[in-house]
Short mmCIF file of C-alpha atoms in Angstrom, two decimals:
data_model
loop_
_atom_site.label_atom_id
_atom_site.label_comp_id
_atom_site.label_asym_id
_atom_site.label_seq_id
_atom_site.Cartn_x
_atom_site.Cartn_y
_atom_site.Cartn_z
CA UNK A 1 47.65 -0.63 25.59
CA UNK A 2 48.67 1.19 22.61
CA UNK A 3 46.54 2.72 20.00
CA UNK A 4 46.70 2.66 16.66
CA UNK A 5 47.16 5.52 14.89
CA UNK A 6 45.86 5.42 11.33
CA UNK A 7 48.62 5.63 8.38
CA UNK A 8 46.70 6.45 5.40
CA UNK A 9 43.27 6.67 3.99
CA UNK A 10 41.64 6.24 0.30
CA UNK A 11 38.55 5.95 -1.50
CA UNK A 12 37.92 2.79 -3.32
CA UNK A 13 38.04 2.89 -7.38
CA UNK A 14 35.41 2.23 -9.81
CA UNK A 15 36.34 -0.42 -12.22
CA UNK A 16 35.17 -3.35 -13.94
CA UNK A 17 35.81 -7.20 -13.42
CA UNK A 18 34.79 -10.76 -14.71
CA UNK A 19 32.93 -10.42 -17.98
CA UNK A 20 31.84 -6.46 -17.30
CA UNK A 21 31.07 -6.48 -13.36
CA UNK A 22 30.96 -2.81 -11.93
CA UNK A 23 32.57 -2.66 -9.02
CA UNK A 24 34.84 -0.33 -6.57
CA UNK A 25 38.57 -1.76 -6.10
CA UNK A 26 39.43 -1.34 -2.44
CA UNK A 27 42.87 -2.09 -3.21
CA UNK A 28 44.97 -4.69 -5.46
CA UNK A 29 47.37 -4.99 -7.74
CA UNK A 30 50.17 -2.65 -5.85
CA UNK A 31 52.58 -3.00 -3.47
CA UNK A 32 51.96 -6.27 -1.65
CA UNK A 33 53.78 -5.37 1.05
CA UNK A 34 51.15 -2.72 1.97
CA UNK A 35 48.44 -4.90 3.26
CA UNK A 36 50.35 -8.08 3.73
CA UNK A 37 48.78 -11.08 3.67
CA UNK A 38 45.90 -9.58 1.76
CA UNK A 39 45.96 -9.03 -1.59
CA UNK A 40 42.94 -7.29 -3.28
CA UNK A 41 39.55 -6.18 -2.04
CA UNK A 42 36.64 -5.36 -4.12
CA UNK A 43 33.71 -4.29 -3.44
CA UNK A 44 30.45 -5.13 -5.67
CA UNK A 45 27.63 -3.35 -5.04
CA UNK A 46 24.80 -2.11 -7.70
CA UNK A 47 20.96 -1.86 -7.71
CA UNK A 48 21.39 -2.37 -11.75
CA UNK A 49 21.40 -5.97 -12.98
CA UNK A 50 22.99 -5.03 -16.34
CA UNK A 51 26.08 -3.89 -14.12
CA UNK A 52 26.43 -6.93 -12.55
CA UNK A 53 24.42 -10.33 -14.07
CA UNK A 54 27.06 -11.32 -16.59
CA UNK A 55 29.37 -12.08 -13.42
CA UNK A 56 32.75 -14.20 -12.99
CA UNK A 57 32.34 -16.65 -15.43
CA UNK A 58 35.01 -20.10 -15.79
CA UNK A 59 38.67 -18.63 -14.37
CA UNK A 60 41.80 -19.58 -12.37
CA UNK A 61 43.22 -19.69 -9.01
CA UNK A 62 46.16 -20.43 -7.52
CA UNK A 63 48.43 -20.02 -4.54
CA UNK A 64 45.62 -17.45 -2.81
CA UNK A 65 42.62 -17.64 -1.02
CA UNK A 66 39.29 -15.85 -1.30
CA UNK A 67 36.90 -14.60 0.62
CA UNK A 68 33.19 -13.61 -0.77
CA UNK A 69 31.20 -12.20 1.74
CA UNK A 70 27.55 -11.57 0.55
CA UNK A 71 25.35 -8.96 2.17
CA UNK A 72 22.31 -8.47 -0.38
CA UNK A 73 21.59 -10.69 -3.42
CA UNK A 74 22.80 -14.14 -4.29
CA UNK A 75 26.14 -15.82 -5.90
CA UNK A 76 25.86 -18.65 -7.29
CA UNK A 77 29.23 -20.74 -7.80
CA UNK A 78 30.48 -23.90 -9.51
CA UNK A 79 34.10 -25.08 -9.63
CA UNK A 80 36.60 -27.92 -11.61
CA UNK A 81 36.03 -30.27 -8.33
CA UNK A 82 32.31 -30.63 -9.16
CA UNK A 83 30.87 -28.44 -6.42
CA UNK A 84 27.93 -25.94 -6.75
CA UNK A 85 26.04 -23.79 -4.53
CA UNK A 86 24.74 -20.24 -4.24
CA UNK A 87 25.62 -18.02 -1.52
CA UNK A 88 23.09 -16.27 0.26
CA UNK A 89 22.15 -12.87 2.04
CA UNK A 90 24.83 -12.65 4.89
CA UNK A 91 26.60 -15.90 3.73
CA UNK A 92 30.84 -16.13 3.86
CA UNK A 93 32.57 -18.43 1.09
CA UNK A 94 36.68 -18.83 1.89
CA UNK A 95 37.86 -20.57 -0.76
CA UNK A 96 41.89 -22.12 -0.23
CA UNK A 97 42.84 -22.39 -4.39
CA UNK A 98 45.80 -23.93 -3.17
CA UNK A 99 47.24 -25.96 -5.81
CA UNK A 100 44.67 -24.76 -8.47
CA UNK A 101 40.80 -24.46 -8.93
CA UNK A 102 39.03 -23.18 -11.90
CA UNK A 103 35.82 -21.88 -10.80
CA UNK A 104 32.80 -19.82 -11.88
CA UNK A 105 30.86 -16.63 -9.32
CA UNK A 106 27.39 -15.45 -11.02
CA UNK A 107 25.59 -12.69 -8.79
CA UNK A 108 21.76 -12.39 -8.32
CA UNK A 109 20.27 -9.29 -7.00
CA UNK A 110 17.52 -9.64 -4.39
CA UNK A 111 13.40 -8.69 -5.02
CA UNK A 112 14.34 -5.47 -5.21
CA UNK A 113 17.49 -5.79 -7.80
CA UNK A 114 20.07 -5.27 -5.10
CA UNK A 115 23.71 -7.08 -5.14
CA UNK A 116 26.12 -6.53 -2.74
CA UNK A 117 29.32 -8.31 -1.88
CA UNK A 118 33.01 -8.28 -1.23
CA UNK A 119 35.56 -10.54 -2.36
CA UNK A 120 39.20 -10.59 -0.62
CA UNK A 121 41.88 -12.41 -1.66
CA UNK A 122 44.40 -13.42 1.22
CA UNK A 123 48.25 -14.77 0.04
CA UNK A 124 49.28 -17.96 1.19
CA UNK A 125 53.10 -18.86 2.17
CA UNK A 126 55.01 -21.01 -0.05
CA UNK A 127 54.87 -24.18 2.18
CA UNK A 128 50.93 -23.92 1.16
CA UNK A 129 50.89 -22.48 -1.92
CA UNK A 130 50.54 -26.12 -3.39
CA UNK A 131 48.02 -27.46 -0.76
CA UNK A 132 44.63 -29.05 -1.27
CA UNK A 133 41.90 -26.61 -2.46
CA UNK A 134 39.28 -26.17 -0.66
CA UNK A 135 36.08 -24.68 0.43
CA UNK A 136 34.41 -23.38 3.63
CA UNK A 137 30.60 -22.63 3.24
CA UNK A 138 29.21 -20.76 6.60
CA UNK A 139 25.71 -19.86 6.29
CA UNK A 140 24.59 -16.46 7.67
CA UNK A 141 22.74 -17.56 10.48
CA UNK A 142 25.72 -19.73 11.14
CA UNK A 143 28.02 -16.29 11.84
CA UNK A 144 27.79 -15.55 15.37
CA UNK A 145 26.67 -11.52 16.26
CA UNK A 146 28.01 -9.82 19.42
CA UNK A 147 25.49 -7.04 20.75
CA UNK A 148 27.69 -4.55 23.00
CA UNK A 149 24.79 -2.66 25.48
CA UNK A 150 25.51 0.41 23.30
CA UNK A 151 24.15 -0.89 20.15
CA UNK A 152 27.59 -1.93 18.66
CA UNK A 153 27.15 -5.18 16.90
CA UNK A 154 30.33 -7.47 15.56
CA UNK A 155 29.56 -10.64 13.33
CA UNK A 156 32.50 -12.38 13.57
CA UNK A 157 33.66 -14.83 10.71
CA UNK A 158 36.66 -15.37 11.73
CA UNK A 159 39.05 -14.94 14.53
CA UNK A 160 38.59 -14.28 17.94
CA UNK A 161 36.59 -10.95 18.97
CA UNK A 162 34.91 -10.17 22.71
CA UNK A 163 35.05 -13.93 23.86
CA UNK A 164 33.38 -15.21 20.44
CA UNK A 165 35.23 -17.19 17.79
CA UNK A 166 34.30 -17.21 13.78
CA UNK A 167 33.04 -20.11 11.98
CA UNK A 168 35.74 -19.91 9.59
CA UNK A 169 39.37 -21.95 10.86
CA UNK A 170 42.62 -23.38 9.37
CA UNK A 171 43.43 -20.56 7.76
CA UNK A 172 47.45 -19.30 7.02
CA UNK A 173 47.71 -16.22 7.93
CA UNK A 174 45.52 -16.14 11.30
CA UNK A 175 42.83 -13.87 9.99
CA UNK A 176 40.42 -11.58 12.20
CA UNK A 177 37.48 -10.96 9.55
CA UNK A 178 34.62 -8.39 11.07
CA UNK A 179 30.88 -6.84 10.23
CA UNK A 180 31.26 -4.03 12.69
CA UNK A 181 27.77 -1.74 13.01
CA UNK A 182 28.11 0.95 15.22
CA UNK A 183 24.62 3.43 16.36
CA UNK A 184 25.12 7.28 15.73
CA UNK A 185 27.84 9.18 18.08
CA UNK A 186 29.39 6.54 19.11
CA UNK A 187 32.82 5.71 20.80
CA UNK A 188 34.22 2.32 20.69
CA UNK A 189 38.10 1.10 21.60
CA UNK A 190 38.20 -2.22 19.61
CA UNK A 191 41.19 -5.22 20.08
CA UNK A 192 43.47 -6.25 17.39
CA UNK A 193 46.82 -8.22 17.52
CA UNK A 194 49.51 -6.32 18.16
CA UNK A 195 51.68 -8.38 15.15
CA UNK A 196 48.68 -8.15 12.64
CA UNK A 197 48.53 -5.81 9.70
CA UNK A 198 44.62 -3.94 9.81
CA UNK A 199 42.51 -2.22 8.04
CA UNK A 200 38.82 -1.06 7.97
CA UNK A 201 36.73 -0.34 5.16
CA UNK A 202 33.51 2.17 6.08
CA UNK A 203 31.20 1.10 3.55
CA UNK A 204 27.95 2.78 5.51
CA UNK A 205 27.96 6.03 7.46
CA UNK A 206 30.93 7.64 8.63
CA UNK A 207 33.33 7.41 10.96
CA UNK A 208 36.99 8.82 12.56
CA UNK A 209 38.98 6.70 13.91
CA UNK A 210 41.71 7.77 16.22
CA UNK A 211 44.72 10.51 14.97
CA UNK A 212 43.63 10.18 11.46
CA UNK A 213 44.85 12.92 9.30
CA UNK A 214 41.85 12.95 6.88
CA UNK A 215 39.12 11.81 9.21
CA UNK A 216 36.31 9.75 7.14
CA UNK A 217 32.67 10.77 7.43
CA UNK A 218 30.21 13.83 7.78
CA UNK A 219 30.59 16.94 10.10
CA UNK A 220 29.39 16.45 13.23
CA UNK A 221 30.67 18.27 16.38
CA UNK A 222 29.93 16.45 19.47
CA UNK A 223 31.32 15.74 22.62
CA UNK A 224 31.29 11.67 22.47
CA UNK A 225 33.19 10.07 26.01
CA UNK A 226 35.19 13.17 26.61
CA UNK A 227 36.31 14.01 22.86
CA UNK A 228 35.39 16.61 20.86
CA UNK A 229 34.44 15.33 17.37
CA UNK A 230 35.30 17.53 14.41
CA UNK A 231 34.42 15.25 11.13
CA UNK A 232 35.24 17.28 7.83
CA UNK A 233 33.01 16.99 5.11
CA UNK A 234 33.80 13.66 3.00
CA UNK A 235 31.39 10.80 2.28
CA UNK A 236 32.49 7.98 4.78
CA UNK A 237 31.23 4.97 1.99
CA UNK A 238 33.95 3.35 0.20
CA UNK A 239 36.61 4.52 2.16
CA UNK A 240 39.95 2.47 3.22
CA UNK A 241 42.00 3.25 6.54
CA UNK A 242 45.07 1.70 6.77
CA UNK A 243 46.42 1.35 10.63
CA UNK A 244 49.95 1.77 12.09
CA UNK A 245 51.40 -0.68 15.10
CA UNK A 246 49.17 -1.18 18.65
CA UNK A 247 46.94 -3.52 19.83
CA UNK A 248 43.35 -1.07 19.71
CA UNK A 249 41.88 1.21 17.60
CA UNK A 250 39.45 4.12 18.52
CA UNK A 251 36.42 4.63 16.62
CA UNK A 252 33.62 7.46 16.80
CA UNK A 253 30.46 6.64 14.39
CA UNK A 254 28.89 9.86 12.72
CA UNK A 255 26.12 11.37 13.19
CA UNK A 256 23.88 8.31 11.01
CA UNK A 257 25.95 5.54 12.49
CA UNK A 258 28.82 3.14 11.15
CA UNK A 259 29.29 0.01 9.08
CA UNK A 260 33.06 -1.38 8.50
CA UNK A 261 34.85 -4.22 8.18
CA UNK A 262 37.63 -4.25 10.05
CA UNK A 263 39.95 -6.87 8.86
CA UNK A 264 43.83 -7.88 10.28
CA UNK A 265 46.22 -11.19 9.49
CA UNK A 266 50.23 -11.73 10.29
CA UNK A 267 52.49 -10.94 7.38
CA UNK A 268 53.69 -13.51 5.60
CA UNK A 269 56.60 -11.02 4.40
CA UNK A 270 57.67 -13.45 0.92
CA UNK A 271 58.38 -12.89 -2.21
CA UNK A 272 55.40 -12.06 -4.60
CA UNK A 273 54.97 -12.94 -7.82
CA UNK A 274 51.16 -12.08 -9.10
CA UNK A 275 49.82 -12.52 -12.49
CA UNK A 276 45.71 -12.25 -12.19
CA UNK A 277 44.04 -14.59 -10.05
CA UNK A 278 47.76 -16.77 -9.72
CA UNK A 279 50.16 -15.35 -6.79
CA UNK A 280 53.37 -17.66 -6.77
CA UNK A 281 56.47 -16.59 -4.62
CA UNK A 282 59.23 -16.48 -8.07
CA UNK A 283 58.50 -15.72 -11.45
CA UNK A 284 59.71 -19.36 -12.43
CA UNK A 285 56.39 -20.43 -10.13
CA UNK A 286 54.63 -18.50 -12.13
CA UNK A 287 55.58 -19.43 -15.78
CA UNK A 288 55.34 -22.71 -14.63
CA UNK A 289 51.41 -21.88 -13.61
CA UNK A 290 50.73 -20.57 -16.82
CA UNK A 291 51.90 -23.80 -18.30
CA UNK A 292 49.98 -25.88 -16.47
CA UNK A 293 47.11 -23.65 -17.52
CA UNK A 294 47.82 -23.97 -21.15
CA UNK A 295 48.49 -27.91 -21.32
CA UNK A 296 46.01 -29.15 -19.06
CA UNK A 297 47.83 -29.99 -16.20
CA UNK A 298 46.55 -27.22 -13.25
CA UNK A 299 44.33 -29.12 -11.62
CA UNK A 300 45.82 -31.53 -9.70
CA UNK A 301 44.78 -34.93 -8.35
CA UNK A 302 43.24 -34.75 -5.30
CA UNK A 303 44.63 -37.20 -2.88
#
């Protein structure tokens, strides 16, 4: 078994989306390469209506799929095929664009005001870029939850993870997708595939994960199984850790505990061209999408 160490770390970015969404930009919009075959994470969070109820109105997709994982609030969606639904509390859209959707996203906050989400966007190769669109709806008591005896608890949405499998299937790039919660001073060796590229994203508490240069989280000195624990001072929320090659990764939770997502898929390792919400492999692809978009033609029949 080989650990992973981590190769870099960053704090998500304020900016704005949709028609004037506040939200944190994991990453997007750079080198592809980097977190190949995901494109863009974002993370929406806000206790302030005004920052997020004018949402995603009418837009389009194509060549992609995304993933909107809701943890507080609502999102209610509508797309070109005639579906509508709202995602709820602990709810998982993935949405295959495929060939093309044009589709609406309008948060809700809960009782108390609260919204809280994140949206992914995963590539898909060029023998699918074209495909069907679809949806996949899982409900949140439809996610299965592994309870470790130490507290640690995984929902899984996708992928394999200790001897449970996610909801979520037929997707490109072999996706692992997980809610990892982890109790204070904790040390856990987790599984990924060796081939995959990972990441997490602490979005709760703090955490150091194994040789990282800029470990994320509070200062805490403990010794946790054996290993002294030296956590500088830097806010753990919001913050991205890219991994390098191995099949596990060590984690310690601070001194209030951890939340992440840990999230890993194959490279598809293609040509990129990206315009928006449209991810084609040549720039010819992509002209021809904006085309489509401006003469009516990009949504296609459904067969």
């Amino acid at each position: 078994m080989t650990f992973r160490p981590v190769k870099s770390t960053h704090m998500a970015q304020p900016t704005m989306e949709g028609a004037g969404v506040h939200l944190h930009r994991v990453f997007g919009f750079g080198d592809p390469s980097d977190s190949d075959p995901f494109l863009l994470l974002d993370d929406f969070r806000n206790d302030d209506p005004q920052a997020y109820e004018k949402g995603f109105p009418w837009h389009p997709h194509r060549g992609i799929e995304t993933i909107t994982y809701v943890l507080e609030g609502e999102v209610d969606h509508g797309d070109s095929l005639g579906n509508r639904g709202t995602l709820g509390a602990g709810s998982v859209q993935w949405m295959t664009a495929g060939s093309g959707i044009l589709h609406q996203e309008m948060p809700r906050g809960n009782a108390a005001g609260q919204m809280h989400g994140f949206q992914l966007w995963a590539n898909l190769p060029s023998a699918q870029k074209m495909t069907t669109p679809r949806y996949q709806d899982i409900a949140g008591s439809d996610i299965p939850e592994v309870i470790e005896d130490d507290g640690t608890r995984a929902r899984v949405i996708t992928g394999s993870f200790w001897g449970v499998r996610g909801p979520v299937d037929g997707i490109a790039a072999e996706p692992q997708y997980l809610d990892i919660s982890m109790p204070p001073n904790t040390r856990r060796v987790l599984p990924v595939d060796t081939y995959a590229n990972t990441f997490a994203y602490v979005f709760a508490g703090a955490a150091r994960f194994r040789d990282a240069s800029a470990p994320v989280g509070v200062r805490v000195e403990k010794e946790v199984a054996g290993e002294e624990i030296n956590i500088r001072d830097m806010s753990g929320n919001r913050t991205l850790v890219r991994f390098d090659t191995g099949d596990e990764i060590s984690v310690t939770s601070g001194p209030e505990g951890a939340r992440f997502l840990l999230v890993s898929g194959r490279p598809i390792e293609e040509p990129v061209a990206w315009h928006g919400p449209i991810v084609m492999n040549t720039r010819a692809e992509l002209q021809q999408a904006m085309r489509d978009l401006n003469n009516g033609t990009f949504i296609k029949p459904v067969h």
